[in-house]
Coordinates of C-alpha atoms in Angstrom, one line a residue:
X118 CA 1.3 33.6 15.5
X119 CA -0.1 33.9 12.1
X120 CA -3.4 32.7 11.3
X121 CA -7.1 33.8 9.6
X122 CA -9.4 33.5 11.8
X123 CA -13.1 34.9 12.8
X124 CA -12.9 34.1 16.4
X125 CA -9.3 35.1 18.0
X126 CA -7.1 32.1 18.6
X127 CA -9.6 29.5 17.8
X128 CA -8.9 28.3 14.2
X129 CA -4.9 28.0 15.3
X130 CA -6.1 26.2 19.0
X131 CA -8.3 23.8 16.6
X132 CA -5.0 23.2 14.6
X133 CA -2.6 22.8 17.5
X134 CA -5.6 20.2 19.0
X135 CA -5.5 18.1 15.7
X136 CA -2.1 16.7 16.9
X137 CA -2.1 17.4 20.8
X138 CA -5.2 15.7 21.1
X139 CA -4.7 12.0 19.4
X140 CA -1.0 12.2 21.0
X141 CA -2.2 12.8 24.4
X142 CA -4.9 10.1 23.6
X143 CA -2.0 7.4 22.7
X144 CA 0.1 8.5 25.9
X145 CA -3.0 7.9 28.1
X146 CA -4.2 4.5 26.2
X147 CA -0.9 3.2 26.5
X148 CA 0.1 4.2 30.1
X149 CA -3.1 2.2 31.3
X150 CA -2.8 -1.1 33.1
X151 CA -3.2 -4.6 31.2
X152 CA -6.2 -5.8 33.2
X153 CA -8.1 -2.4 31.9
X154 CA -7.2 -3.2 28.2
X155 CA -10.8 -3.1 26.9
X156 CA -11.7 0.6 28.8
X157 CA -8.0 1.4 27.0
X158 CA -9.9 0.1 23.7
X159 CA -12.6 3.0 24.7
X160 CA -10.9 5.5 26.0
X161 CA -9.0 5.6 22.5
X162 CA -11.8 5.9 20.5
X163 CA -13.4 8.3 22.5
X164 CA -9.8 10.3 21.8
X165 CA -10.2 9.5 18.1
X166 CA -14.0 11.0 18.2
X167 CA -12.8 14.4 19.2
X168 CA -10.1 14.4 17.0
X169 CA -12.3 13.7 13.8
X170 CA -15.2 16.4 15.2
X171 CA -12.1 18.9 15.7
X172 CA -11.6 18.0 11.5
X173 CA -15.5 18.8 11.4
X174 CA -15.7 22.0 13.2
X175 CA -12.7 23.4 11.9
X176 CA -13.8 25.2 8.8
X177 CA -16.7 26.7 11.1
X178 CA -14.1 29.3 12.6
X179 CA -12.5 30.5 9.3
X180 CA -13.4 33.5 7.3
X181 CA -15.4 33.7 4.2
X182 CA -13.7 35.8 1.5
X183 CA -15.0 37.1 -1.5
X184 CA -13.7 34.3 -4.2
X185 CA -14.1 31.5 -1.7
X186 CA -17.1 29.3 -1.2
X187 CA -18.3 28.9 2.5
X188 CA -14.6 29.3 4.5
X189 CA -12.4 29.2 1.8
X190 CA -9.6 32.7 0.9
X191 CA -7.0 32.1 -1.8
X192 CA -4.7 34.5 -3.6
X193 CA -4.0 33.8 -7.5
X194 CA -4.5 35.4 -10.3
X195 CA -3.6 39.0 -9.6
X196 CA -2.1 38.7 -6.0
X197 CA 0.8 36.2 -5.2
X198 CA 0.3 32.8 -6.1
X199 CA 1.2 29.8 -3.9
X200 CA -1.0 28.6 -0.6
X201 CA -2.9 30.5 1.2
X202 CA -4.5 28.6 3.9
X203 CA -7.8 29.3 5.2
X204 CA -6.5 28.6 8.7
X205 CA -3.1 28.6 9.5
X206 CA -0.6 28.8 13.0
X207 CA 3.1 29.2 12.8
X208 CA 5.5 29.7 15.8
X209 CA 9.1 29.6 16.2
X210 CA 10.1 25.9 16.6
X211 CA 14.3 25.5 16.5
X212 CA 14.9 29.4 16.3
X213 CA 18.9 29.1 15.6
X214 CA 17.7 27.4 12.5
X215 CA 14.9 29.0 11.4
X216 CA 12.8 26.1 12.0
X217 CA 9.3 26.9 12.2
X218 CA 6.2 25.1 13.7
X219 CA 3.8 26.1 10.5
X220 CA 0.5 24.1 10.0
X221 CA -2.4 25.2 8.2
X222 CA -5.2 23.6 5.8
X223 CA -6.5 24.5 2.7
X224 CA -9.4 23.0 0.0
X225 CA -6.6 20.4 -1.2
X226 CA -5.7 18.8 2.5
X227 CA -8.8 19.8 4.3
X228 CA -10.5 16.3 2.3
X229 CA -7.6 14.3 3.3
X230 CA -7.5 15.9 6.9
X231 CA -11.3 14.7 7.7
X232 CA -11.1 11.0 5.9
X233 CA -8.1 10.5 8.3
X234 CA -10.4 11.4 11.4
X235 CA -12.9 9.3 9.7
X236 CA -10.9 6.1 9.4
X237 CA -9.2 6.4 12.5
X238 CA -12.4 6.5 14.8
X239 CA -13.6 3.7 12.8
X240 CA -10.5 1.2 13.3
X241 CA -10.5 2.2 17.1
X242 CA -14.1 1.5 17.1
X243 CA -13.3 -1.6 15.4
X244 CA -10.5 -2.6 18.2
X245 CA -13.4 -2.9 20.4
X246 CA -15.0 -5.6 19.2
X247 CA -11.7 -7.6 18.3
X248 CA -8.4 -7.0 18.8
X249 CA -6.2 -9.3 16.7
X250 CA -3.8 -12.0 18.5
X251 CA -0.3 -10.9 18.8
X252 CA 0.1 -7.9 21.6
X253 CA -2.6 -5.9 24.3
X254 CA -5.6 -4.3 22.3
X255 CA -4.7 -0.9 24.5
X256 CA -1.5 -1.3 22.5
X257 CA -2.4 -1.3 19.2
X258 CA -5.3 1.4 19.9
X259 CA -2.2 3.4 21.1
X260 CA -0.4 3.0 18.0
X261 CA -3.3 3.8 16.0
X262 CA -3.5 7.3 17.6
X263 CA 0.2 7.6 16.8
X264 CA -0.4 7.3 13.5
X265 CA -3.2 9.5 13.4
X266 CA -1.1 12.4 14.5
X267 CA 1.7 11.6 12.1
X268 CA -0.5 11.7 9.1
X269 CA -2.2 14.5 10.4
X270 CA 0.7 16.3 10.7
X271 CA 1.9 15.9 7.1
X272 CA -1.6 16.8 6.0
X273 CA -1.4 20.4 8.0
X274 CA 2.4 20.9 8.1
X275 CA 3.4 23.7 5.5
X276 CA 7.3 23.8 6.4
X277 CA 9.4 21.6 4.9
X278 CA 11.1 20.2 7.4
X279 CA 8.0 20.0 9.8
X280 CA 6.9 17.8 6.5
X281 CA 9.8 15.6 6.8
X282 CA 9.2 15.1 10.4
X283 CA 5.7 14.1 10.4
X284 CA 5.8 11.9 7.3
X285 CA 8.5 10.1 9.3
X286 CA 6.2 9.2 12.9
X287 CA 3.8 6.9 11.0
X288 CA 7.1 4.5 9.7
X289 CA 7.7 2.8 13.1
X290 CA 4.4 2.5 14.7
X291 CA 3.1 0.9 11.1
X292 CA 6.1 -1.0 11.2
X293 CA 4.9 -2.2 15.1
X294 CA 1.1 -2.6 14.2
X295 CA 2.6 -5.2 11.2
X296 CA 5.1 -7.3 13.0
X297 CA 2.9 -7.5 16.3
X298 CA -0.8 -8.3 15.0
X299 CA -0.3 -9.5 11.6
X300 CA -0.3 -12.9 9.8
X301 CA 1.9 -15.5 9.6
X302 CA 4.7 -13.9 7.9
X303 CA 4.2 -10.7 9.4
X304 CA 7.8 -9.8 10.8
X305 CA 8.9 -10.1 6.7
X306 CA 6.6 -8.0 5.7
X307 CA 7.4 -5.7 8.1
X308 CA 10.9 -5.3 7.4
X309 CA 10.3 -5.2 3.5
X310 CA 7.6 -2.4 4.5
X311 CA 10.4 -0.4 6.9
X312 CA 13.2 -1.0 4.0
X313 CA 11.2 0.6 1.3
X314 CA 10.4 3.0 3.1
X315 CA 13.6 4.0 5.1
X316 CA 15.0 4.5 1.4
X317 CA 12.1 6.8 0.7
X318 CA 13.0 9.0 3.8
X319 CA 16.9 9.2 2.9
X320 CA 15.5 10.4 -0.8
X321 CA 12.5 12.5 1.1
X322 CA 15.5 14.6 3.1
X323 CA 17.8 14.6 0.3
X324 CA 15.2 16.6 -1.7
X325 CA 13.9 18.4 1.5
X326 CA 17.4 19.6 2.5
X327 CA 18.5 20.7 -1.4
X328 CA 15.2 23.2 -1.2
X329 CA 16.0 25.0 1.8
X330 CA 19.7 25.6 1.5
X331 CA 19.1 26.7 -2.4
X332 CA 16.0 28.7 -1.3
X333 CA 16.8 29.6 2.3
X334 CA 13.4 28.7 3.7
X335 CA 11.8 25.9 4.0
X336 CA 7.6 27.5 4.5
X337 CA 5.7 26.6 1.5
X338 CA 3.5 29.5 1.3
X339 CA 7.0 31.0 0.6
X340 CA 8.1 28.7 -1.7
X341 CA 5.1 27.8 -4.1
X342 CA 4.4 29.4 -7.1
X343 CA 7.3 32.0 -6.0
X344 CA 9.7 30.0 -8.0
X345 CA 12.7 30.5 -6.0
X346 CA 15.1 27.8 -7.1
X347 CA 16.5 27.3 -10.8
X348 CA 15.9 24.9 -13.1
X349 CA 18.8 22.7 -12.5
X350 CA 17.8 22.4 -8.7
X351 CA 14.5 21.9 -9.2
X352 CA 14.8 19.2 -11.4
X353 CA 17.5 17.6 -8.7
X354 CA 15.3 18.5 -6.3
X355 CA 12.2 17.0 -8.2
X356 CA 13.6 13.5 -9.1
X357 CA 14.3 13.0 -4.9
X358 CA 11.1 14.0 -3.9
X359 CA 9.3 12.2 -6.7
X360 CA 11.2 8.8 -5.8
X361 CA 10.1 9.6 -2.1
X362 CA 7.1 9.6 -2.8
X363 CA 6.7 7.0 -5.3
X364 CA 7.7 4.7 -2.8
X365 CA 5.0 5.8 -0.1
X366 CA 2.4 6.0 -2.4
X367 CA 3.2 3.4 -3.8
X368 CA 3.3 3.9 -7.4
X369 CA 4.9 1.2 -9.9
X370 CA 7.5 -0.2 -10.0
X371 CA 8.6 0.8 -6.6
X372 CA 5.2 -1.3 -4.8
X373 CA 6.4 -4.5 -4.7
X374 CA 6.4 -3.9 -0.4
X375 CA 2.5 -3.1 -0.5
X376 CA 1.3 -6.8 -1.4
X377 CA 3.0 -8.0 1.6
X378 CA 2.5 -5.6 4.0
X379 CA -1.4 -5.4 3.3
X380 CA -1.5 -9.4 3.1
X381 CA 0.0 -9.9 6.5
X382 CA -1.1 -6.4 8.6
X383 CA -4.1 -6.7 10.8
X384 CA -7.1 -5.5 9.7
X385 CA -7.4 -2.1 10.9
X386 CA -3.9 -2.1 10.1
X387 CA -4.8 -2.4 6.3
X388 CA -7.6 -0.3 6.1
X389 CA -5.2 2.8 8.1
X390 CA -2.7 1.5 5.3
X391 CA -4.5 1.7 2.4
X392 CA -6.9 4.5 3.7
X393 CA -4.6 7.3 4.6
X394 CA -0.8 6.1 4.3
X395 CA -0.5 5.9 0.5
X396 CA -2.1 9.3 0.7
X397 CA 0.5 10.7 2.4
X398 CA 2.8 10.3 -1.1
X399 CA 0.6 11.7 -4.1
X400 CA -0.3 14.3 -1.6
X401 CA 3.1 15.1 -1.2
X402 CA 3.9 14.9 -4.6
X403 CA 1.4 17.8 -5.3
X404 CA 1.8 19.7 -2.0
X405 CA 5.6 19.6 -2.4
X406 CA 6.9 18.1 -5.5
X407 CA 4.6 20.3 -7.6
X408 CA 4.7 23.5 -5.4
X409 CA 8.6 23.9 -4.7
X410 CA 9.5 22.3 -8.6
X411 CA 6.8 23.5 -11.3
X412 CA 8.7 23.4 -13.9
X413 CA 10.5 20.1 -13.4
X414 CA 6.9 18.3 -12.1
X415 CA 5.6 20.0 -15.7
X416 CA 8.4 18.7 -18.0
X417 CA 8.0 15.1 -16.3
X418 CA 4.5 14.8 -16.9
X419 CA 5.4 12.8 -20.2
X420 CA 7.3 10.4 -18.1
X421 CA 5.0 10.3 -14.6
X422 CA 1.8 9.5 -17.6
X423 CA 3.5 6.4 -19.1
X424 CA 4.1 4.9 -15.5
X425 CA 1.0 5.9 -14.3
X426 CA -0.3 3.9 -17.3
X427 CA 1.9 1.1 -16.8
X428 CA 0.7 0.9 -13.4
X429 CA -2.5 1.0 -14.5
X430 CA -2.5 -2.1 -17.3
X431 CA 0.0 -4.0 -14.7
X432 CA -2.0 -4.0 -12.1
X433 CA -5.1 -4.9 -13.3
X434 CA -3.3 -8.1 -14.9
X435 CA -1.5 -9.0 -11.9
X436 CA -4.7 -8.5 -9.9
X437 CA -6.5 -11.0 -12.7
X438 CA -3.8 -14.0 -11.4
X439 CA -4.6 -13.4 -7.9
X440 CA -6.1 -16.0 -5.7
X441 CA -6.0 -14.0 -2.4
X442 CA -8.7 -11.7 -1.2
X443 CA -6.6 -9.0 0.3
X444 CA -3.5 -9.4 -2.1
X445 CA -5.9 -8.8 -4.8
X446 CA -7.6 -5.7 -3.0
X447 CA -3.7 -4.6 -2.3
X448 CA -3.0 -5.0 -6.1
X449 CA -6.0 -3.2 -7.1
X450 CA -4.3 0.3 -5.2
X451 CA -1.1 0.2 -7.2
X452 CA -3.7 0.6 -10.7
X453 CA -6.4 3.0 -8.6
X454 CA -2.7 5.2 -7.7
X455 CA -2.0 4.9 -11.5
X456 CA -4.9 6.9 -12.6
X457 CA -4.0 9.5 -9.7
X458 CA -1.0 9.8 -10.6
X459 CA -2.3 10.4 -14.8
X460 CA -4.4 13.3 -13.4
X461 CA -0.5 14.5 -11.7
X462 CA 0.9 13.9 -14.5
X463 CA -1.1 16.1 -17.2
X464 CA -0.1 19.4 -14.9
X465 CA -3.5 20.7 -15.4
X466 CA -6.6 21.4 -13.0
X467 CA -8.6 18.7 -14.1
X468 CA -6.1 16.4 -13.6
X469 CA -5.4 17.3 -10.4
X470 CA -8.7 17.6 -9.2
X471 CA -8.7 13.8 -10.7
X472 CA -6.4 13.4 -8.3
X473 CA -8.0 14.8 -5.4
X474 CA -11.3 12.9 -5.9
X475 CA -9.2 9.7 -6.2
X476 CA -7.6 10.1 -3.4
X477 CA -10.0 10.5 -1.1
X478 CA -12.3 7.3 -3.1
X479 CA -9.7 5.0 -3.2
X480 CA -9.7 5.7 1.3
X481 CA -13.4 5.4 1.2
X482 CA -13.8 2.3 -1.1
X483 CA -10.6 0.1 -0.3
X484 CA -10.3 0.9 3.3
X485 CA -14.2 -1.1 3.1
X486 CA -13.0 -3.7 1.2
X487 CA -10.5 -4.3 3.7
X488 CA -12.8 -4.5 6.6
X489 CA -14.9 -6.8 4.4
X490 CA -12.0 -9.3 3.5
X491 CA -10.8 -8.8 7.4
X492 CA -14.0 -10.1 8.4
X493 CA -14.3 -13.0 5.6
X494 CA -11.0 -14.2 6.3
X495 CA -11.7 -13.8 9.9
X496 CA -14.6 -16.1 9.8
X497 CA -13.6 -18.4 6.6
X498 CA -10.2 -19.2 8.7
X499 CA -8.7 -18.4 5.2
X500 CA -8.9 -15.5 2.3
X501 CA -8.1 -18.6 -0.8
X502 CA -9.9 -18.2 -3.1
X503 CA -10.0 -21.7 -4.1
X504 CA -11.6 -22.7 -0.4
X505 CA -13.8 -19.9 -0.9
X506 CA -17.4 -19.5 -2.7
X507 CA -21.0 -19.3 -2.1
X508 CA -20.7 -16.8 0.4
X509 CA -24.2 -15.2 -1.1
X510 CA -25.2 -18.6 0.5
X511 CA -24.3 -18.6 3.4
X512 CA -24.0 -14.8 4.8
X513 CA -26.5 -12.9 2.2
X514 CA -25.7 -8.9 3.8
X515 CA -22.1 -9.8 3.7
X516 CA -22.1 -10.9 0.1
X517 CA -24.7 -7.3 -0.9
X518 CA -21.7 -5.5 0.7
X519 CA -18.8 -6.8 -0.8
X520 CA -20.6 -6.6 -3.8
X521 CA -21.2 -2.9 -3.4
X522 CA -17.9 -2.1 -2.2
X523 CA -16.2 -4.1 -5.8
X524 CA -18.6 -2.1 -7.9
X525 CA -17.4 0.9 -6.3
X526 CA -14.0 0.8 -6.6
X527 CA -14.1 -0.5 -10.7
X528 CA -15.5 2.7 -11.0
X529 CA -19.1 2.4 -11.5
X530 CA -21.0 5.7 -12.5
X531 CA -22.9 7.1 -9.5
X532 CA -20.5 5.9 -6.7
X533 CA -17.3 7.7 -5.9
X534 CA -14.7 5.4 -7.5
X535 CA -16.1 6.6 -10.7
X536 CA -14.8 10.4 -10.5
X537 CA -10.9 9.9 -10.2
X538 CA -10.9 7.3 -13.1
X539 CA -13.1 9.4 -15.5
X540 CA -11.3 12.8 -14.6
X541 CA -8.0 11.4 -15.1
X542 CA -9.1 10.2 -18.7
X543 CA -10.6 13.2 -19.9
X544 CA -7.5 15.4 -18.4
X545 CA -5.3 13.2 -20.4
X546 CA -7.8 13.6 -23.6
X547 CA -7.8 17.5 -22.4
X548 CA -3.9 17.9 -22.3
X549 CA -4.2 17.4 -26.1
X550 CA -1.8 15.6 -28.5
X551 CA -1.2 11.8 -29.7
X552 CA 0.9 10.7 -27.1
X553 CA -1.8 11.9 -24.2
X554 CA -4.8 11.0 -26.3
X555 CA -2.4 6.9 -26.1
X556 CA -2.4 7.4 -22.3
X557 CA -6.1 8.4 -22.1
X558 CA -7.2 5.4 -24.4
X559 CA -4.6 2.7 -22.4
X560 CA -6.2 3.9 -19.2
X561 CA -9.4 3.3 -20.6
X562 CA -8.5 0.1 -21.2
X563 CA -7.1 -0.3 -17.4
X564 CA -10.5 0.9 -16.2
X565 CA -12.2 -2.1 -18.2
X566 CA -9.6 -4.5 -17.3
X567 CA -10.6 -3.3 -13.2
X568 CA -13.8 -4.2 -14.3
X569 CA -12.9 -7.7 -15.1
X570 CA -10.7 -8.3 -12.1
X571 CA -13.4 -7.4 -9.0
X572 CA -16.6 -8.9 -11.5
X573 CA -13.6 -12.4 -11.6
X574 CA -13.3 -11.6 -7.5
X575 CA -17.5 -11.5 -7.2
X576 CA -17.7 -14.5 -9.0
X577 CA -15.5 -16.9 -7.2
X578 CA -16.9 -15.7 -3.5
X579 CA -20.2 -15.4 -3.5
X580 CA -21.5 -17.4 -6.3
X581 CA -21.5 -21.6 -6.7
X582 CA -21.8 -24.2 -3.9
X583 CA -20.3 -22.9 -0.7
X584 CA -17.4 -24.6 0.5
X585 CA -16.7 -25.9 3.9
X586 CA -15.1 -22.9 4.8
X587 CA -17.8 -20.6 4.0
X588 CA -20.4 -23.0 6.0
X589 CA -18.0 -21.5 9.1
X590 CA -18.8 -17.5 8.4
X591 CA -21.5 -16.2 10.6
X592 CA -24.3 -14.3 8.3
X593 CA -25.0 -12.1 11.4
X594 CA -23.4 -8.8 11.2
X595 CA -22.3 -7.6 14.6
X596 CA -23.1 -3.6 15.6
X597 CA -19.4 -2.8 15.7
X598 CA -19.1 -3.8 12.3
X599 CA -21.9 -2.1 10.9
X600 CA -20.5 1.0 12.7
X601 CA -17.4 0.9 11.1
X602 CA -19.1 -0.1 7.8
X603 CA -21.5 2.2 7.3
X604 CA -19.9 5.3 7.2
X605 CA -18.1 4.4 4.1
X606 CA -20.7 3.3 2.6
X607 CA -23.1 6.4 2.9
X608 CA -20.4 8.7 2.2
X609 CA -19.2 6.5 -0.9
X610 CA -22.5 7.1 -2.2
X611 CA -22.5 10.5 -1.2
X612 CA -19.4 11.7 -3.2
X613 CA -20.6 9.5 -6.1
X614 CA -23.8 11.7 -6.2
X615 CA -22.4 15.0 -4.7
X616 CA -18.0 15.1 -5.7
X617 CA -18.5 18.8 -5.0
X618 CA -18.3 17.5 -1.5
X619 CA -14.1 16.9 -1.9
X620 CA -14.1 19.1 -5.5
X621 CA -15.5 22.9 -3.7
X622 CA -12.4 25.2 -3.4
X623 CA -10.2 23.2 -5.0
X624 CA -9.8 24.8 -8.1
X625 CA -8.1 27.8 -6.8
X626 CA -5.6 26.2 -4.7
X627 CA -4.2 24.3 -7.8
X628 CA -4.1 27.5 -9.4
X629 CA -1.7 28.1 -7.1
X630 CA 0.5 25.3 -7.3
X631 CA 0.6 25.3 -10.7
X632 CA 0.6 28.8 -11.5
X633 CA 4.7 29.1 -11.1
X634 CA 5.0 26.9 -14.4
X635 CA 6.2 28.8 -17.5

């Protein structure tokens, strides 16, 4: 094994547990007997608890270096550039092949690693109290799990093919949670959401397998910032995994399978969907896009900045037509992924530190709203909004919530949608130039048109007379609810006051991603 650690095996056994512990969790939840499907319910979020204080306690067993804050060891600058992980196992996995079983976690997925724990306790949590119609609560808990430990994985896995692997476990059991607890039209939406992203994975292994037989390994601490591969592969290589992860993510035009699949998933299904799966792409396309194909990500950045502007403008327009709650909330990622993907696109620290923050606001904010719309629809028997107003009427705390959580994610100053939007702008201003300085001022414009969009969304719900299906929402706010509610909330305020807490020790291992580029 290979690992830095302060106390023996510990930091690789808190690695290893990250994904042994959610899987066992799912095998146990789902091996349990339908009359005992509420204990299931518990049993998983008990699984899910550990698994998020594992995320919690892992940085506790890592060694301070001089140059890193708290935990945190890099080496750029004069030593080798590329990842080094503050806590990192590798083992032999397929040995005739080379394969290796390599996970580890630095400052850019150690954010992404704990708001998965987060979310996933929450939505287990959240099973408790409801479990949509369509299958066994024990069976969608199970799922979740499943999920957990495929997004996990691609968070921690630093071989390429291990990446592959992982990114590929959350397709069925998302396509499962869709078809068997959604909406009405769930079963399309589910195979729109398995089509798109089937194509992804043939273009994910396409690029995967181009890097290792050009490069002959497929570890990235190898492979970033060591520039192995020429600029003709990497450019081959880049346009795959850039597609791949486009369609994950998903950034325009290649979204058109988000709308559905949010509209008609369940709502823990959404809030896992919008919270952590779309991660799973930008992060790849910094982790791996960036780190195997530098100079290809840099000489695309003119390209990536006009769709990430397009997507911006695009969806904010489409999102001002909408007269669903959760289609709307569902539009509004494909313009929040637009300004991550601007910070991507300028190739600079800022911009992927813009990035970073966005990510990890957009799980925070939207994967509220969507327990807030779950609930309205829930209640409301519909998410219209033309059968839908005066909610400040009839449920008060509801309303202050939804309120809070649309001002949040437009980007307000002093919450944490704010950070990713205004970094993303000023990295675009910072990269310098007329056509940036375009980009900057569009997005700009995208951020006031986001504005418009959620203030349009505020208006129609929770101001005016309150229809007959509003009289039918309960104002009372059950505990499970509040539970799974307010730890978004405190920690949306939290990274609005404090973004050090995602932005410490980030800095350096951009450096090393982007430190290959000429």
């Amino acid at each position: 094994m290979s690992y830095t650690t302060t106390a023996g095996d510990l930091p690789a056994f808190l690695l290893v547990a990250l994904l042994l512990v959610p899987a066992v969790g799912a095998a146990v939840v789902a091996l349990m007997p339908a009359r005992e499907d509420r204990r299931a319910r518990v049993i998983a979020t008990i699984f899910a608890a550990v698994t998020f204080l594992i995320t919690l306690a892992l940085p506790l067993t890592t060694v301070a270096a001089p140059g890193g804050f708290g935990w945190f060891a890099y080496s750029v600058g004069d030593g080798p550039p590329g990842i080094t992980p503050w806590a990192n196992v590798s083992v032999p996995w397929v040995p005739a092949l080379g394969l290796e079983f390599h996970l580890g976690v630095d400052g850019i997925s150690y954010p992404l690693i704990v708001l998965t724990g987060l979310l996933t306790v929450l939505c287990c949590a959240y099973t408790i109290k409801k479990v949509p119609q369509g299958g066994s609560g024990r069976g969608l808990a199970a799922l979740l799990l499943v999920l957990e430990v495929g997004v996990l994985g691609t968070f921690l896995a630093l071989d390429l093919i291990l990446f592959f692997v992982m990114f590929e476990v959350v397709l069925l059991p998302m396509y499962a949670v869709i078809a068997g607890w959604g909406g009405p039209e769930r079963r399309a939406a589910a195979r729109k959401f398995v089509l798109y992203t089937l194509a992804g994975s043939v273009l994910l292994l396409l690029g995967v397998v181009t890097v290792v037989a050009e490069a002959g390994t497929g570890d990235l601490m190898v492979l970033t910032g060591a520039d192995p591969l020429g600029r003709t592969t990497q450019t081959v290589a880049f346009t795959l995994l850039l597609l791949a992860f486009a369609v994950k993510a998903p950034l325009w035009p290649l979204h058109t399978w988000l709308p559905d699949a949010h509209t008609e998933a369940p709502t823990v299904g959404s809030v896992i969907l919008a919270g952590v799966l779309l991660k799973m792409g930008t992060y790849g396309l910094i982790r791996v896009g960036i780190g195997v194909a530098p100079d290809a990500a840099e000489s695309a950045g003119p390209v990536l900045g006009l769709f990430a502007v397009l997507a911006i403008i695009f969806g904010a327009l489409i999102c001002l037509r909408q007269h669903d709650l959760k289609r709307l909330i569902a539009y509004s990622s494909v313009g929040h992924m637009g300004f991550v993907l601007l910070g991507i696109a300028t190739f600079t620290t800022t911009g992927i530190q813009a990035a970073l923050i966005g990510n990890v606001a957009h799980g925070l904010i939207t994967g509220l709203l969507f327990f807030l719309a779950g609930t309205i629809k829930d209640r409301a028997g519909t998410g219209s909004f033309n059968q839908l107003s005066g909610l400040r009427e009839t449920a008060p705390r509801l309303a202050g919530l939804l309120g809070f959580a649309a001002v949040a994610s437009l980007g307000l100053p002093g919450l944490a949608g704010f950070w990713g939007e205004a970094f993303a702008v000023v990295a675009a201003v910072q990269a310098g130039g007329p056509y940036w300085l375009t980009l900057a001022v569009l997005a700009a414009i995208g951020g006031a048109l986001t504005a418009a969009y959620f203030l349009r969304l505020l208006r129609r719900l929770t101001h005016g007379p309150a229809t007959p299906a509003m009289h039918q929402v309960r104002p009372a706010i059950a505990t499970a609810e509040w539970f799974a509610w307010a730890p978004l909330i405190l920690l949306t305020l939290a990274v609005g006051l404090a973004p050090v807490l995602v932005l410490a020790n980030t800095s350096e291992p951009i450096t090393g991603l982007l430190v290959g580029a000429p």
